[in-house]
PDB file of C-alpha atoms in Angstrom:
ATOM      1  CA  UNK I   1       0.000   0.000   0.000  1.00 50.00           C
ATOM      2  CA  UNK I   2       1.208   3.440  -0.840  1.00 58.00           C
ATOM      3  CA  UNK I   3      -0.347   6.823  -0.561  1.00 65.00           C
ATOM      4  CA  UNK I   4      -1.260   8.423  -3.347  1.00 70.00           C
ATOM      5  CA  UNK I   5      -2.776  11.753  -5.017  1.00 72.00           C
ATOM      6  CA  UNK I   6      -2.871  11.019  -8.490  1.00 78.00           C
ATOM      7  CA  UNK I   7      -6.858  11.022  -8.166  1.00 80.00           C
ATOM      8  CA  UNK I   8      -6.149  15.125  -7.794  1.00 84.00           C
ATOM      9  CA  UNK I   9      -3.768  15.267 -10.923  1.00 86.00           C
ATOM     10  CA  UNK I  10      -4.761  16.809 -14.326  1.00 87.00           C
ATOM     11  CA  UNK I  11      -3.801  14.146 -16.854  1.00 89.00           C
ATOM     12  CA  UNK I  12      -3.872  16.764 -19.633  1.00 91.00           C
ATOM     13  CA  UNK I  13      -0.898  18.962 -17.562  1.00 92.00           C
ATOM     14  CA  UNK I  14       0.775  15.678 -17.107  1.00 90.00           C
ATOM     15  CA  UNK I  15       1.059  14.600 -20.604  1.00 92.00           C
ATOM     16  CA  UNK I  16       2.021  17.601 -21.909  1.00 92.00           C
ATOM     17  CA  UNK I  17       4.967  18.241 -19.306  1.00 92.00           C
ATOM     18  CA  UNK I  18       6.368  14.366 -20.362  1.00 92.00           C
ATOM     19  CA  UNK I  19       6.607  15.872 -24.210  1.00 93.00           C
ATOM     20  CA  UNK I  20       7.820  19.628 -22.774  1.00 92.00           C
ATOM     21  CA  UNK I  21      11.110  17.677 -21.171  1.00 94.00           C
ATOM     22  CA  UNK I  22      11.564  16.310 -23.941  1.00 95.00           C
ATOM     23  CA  UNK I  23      13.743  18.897 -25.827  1.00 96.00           C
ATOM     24  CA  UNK I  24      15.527  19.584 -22.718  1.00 96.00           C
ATOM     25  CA  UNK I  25      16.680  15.925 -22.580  1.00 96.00           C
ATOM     26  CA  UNK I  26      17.312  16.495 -26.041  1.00 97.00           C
ATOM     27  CA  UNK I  27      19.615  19.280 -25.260  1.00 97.00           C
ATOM     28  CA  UNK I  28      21.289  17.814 -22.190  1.00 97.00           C
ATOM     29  CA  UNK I  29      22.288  14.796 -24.469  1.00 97.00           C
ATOM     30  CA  UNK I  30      23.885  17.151 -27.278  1.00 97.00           C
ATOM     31  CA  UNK I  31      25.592  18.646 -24.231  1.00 96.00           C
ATOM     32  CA  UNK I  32      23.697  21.951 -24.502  1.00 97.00           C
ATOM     33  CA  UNK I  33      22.536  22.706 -21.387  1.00 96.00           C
ATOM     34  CA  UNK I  34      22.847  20.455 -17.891  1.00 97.00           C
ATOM     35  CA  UNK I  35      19.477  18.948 -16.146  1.00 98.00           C
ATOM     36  CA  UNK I  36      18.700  18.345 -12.467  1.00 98.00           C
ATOM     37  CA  UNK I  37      15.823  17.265 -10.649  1.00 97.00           C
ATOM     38  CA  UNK I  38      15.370  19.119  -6.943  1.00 97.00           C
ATOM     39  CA  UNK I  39      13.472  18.564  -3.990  1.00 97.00           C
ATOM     40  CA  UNK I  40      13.699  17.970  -0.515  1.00 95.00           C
ATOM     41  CA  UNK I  41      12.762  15.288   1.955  1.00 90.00           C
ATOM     42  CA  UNK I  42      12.148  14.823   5.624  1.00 85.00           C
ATOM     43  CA  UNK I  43      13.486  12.316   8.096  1.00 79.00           C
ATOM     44  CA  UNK I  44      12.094  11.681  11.699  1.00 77.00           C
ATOM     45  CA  UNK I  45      11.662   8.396  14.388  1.00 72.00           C
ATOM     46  CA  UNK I  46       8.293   7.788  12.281  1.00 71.00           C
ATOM     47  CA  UNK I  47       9.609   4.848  10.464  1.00 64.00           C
ATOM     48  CA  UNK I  48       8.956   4.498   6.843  1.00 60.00           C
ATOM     49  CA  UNK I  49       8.732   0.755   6.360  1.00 61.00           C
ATOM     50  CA  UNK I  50       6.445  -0.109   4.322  1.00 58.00           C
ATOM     51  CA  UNK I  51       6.295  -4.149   4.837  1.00 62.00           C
ATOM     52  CA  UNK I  52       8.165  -6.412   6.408  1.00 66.00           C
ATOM     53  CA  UNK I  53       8.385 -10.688   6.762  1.00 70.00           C
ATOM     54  CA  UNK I  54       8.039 -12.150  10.278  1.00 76.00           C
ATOM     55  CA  UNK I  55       7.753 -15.875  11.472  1.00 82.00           C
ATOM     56  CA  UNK I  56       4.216 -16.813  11.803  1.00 84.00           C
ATOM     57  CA  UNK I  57       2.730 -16.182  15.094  1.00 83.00           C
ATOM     58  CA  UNK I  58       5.563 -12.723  15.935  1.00 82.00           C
ATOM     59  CA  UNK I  59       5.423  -9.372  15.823  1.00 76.00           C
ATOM     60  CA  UNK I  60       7.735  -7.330  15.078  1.00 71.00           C
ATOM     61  CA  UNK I  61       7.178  -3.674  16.287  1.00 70.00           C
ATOM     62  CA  UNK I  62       8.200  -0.362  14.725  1.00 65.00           C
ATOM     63  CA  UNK I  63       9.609   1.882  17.542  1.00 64.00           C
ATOM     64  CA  UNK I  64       8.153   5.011  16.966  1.00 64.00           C
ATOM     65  CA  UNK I  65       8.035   8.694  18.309  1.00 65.00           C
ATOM     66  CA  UNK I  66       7.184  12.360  17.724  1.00 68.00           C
ATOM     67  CA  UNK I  67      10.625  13.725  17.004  1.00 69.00           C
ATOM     68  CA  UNK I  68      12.319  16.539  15.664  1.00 78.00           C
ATOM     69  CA  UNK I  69      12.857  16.468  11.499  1.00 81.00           C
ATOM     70  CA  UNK I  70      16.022  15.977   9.623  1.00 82.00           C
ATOM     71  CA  UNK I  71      15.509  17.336   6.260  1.00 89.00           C
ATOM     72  CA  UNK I  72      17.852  16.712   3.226  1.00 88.00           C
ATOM     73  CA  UNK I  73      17.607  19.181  -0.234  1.00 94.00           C
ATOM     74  CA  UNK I  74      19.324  18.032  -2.790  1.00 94.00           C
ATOM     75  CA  UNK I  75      19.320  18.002  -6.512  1.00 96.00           C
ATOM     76  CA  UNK I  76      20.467  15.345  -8.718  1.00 96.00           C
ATOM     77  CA  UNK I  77      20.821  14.350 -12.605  1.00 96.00           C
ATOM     78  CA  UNK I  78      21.018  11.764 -15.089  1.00 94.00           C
ATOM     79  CA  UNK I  79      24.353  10.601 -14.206  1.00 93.00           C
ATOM     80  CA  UNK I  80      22.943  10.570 -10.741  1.00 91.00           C
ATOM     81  CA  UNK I  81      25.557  13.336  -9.729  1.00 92.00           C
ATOM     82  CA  UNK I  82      23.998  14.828  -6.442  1.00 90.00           C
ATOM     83  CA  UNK I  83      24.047  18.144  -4.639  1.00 90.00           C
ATOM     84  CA  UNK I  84      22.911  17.601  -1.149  1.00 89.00           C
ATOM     85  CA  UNK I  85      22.362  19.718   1.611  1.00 89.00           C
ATOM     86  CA  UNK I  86      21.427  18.270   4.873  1.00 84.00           C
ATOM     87  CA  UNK I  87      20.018  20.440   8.241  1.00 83.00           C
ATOM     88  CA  UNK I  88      17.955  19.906  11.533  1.00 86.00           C
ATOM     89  CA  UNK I  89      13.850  20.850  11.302  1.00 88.00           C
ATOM     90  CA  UNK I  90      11.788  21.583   8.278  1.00 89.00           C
ATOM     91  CA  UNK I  91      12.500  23.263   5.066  1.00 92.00           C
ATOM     92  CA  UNK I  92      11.229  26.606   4.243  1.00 95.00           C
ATOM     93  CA  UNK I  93      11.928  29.267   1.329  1.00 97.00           C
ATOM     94  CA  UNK I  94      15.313  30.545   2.726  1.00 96.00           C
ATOM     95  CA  UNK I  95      16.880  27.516   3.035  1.00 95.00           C
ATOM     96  CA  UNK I  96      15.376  26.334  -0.891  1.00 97.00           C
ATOM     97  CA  UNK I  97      17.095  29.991  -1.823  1.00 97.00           C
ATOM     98  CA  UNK I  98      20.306  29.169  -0.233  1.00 96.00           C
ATOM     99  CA  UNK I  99      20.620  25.834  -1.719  1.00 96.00           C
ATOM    100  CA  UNK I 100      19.830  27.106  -4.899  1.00 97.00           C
ATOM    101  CA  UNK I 101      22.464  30.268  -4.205  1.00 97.00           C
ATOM    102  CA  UNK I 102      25.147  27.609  -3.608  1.00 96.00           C
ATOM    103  CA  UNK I 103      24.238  25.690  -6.775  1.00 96.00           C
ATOM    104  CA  UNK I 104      23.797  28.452  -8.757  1.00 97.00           C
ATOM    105  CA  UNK I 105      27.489  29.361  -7.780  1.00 96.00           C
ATOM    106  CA  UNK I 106      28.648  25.657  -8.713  1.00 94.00           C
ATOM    107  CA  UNK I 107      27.255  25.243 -12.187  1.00 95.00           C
ATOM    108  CA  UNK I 108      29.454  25.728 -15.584  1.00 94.00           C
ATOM    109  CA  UNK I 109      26.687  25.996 -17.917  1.00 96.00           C
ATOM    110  CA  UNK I 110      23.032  27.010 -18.611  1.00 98.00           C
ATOM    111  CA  UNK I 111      21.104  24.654 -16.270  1.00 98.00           C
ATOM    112  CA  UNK I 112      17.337  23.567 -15.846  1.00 98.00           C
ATOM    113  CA  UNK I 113      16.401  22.409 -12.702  1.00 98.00           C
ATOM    114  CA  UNK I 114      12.979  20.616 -12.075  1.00 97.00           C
ATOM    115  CA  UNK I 115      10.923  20.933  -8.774  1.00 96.00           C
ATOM    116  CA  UNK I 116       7.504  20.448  -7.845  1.00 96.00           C
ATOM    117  CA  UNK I 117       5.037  23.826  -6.927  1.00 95.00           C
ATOM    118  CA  UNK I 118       5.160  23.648  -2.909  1.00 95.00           C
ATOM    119  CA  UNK I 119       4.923  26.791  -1.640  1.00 96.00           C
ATOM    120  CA  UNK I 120       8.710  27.116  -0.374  1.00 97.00           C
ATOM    121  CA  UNK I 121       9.715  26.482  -4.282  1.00 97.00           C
ATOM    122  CA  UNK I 122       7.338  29.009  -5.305  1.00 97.00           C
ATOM    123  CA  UNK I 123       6.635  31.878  -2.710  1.00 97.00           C
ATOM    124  CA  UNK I 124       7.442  35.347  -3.275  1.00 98.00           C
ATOM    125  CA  UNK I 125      11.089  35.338  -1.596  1.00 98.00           C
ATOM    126  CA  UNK I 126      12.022  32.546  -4.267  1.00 98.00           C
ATOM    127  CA  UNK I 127      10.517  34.531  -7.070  1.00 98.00           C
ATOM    128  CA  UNK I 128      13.072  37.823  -5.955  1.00 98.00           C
ATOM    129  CA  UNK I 129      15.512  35.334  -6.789  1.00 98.00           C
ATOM    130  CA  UNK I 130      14.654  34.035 -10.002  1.00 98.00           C
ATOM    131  CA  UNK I 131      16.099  36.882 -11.944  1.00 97.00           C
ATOM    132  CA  UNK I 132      19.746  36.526  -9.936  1.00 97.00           C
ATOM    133  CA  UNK I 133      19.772  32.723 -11.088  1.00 98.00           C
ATOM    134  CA  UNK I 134      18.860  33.484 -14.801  1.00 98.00           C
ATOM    135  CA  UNK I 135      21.999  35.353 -14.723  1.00 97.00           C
ATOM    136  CA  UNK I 136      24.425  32.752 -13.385  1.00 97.00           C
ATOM    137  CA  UNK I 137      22.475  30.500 -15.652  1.00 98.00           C
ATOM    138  CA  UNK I 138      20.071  28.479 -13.399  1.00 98.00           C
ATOM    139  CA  UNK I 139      16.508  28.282 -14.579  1.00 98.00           C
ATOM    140  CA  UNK I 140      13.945  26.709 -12.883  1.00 98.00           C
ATOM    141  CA  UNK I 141      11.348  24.231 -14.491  1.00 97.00           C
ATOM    142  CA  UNK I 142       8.454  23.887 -12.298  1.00 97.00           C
ATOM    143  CA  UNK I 143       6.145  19.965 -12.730  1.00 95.00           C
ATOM    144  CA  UNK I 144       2.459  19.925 -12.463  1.00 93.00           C
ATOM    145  CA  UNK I 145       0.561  20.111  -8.982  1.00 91.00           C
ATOM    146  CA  UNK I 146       0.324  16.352  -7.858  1.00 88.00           C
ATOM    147  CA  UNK I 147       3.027  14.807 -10.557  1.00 90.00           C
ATOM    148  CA  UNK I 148       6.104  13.615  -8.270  1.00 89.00           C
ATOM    149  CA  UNK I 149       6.887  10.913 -10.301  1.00 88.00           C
ATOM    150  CA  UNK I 150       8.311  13.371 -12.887  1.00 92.00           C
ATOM    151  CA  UNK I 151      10.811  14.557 -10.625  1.00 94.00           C
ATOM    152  CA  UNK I 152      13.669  12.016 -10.432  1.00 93.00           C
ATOM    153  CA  UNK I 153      15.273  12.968  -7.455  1.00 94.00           C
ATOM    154  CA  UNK I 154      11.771  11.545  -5.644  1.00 91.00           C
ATOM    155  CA  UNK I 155      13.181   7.631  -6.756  1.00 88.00           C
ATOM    156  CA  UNK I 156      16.247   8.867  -4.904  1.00 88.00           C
ATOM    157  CA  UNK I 157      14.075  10.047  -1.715  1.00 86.00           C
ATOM    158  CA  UNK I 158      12.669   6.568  -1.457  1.00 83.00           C
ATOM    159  CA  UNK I 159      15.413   4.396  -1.933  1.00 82.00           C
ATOM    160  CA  UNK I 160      16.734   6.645   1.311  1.00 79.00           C
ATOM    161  CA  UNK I 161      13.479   6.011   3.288  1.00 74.00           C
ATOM    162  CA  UNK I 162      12.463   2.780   2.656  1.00 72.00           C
ATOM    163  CA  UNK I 163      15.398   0.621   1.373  1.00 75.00           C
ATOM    164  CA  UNK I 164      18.959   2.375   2.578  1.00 76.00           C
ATOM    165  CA  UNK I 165      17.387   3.157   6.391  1.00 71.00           C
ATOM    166  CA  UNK I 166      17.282  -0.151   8.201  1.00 66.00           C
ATOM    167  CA  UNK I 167      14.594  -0.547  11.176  1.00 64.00           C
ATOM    168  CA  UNK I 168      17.587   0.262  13.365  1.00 68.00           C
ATOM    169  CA  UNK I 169      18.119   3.524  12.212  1.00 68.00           C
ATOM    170  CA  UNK I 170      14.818   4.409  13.435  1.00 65.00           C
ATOM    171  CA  UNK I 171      15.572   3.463  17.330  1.00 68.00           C
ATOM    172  CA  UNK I 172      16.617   7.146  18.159  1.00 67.00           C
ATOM    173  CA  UNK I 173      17.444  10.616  16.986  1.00 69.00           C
ATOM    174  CA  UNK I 174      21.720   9.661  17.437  1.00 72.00           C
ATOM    175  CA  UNK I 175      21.440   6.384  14.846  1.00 68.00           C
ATOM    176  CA  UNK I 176      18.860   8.168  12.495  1.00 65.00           C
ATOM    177  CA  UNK I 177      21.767  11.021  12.264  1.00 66.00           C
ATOM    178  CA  UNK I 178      24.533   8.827  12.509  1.00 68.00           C
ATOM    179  CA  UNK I 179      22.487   6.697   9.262  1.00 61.00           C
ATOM    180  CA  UNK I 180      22.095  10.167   7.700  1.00 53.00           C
ATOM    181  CA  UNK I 181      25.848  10.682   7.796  1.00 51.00           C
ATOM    182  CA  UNK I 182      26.868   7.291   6.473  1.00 53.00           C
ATOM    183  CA  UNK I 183      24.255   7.742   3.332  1.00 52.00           C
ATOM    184  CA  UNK I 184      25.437  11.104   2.029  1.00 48.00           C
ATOM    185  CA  UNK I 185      25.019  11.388  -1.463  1.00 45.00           C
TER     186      UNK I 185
END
């Protein structure tokens, strides 16, 4: 079982973003321009296991607690070369502008990065910045409400969650941060 809000997606938006990436995969291949996928993600002692096998007649149990959240932002591309910024608590428009600031600074060549509409990619602090980026040659490429499986870096997110984090990591705040360490991308 997996949550889902594809019921709340417009199919029409959705079809034609898959053929408006196209030429920008197009140009990324000729060399033309460079591609990356952004979001962020949020950690905390809630495990995200989605299954697991047990001998008949146990029960295992998922330790679980209200927490503080460890957020990673990142962005990564086709050659799965990722840019990842990890912090304490939840992500809000500053921290999305600094990340993209410090990528911005990084980057050798007119590059697209693709993100989803939540309001810390798209509030009015991000759109000051929009203008800076164009100049350094970052351009952002937003995905239809409800699409995340046309942001890459989301596959990424749940290997992290739900295969690379063992049940162990989830015993305490130390071993989810000392798991975070050991898995930077």
């Amino acid at each position: 079982m997996r949550r889902s809000l594809k019921s709340k997606r417009d199919a029409i938006l959705f079809s034609f973003f898959k053929e408006e990436i196209k030429p920008l995969k197009a140009l990324e291949e000729q060399g033309e321009l460079d591609l990356y996928y952004f979001d962020e993600a949020g950690v905390n002692l809630t495990p995200a296991i989605p299954y697991a096998w047990q001998p008949k007649e146990t029960c295992y149990e998922l330790p679980s607690s209200q927490s503080q959240n460890l957020t990673i932002l990142g962005s990564i591309n086709k050659e799965c070369q990722c840019q990842s910024f990890l912090f304490d608590g939840a992500a809000n428009s500053s921290i999305v502008i600094a990340c993209l600031d410090a990528f911005a600074e990084q980057i050798t060549k007119k590059t697209v990065v693709v993100l989803d509409r939540a309001s810390i990619h798209t509030s009015k602090k991000v759109a000051q910045n929009i203008s800076y980026w164009k100049q350094k040659g970052l351009f952002l490429q937003y995905i239809p409400p409800y699409c995340p499986e046309l942001n890459q870096i989301e596959i990424l997110w749940k290997f992290i969650k739900y295969y690379w984090f063992d049940l162990q990591a989830y015993q305490n705040m130390e071993g989810l941060k000392k798991k975070r360490r050991t898995t930077r991308t």
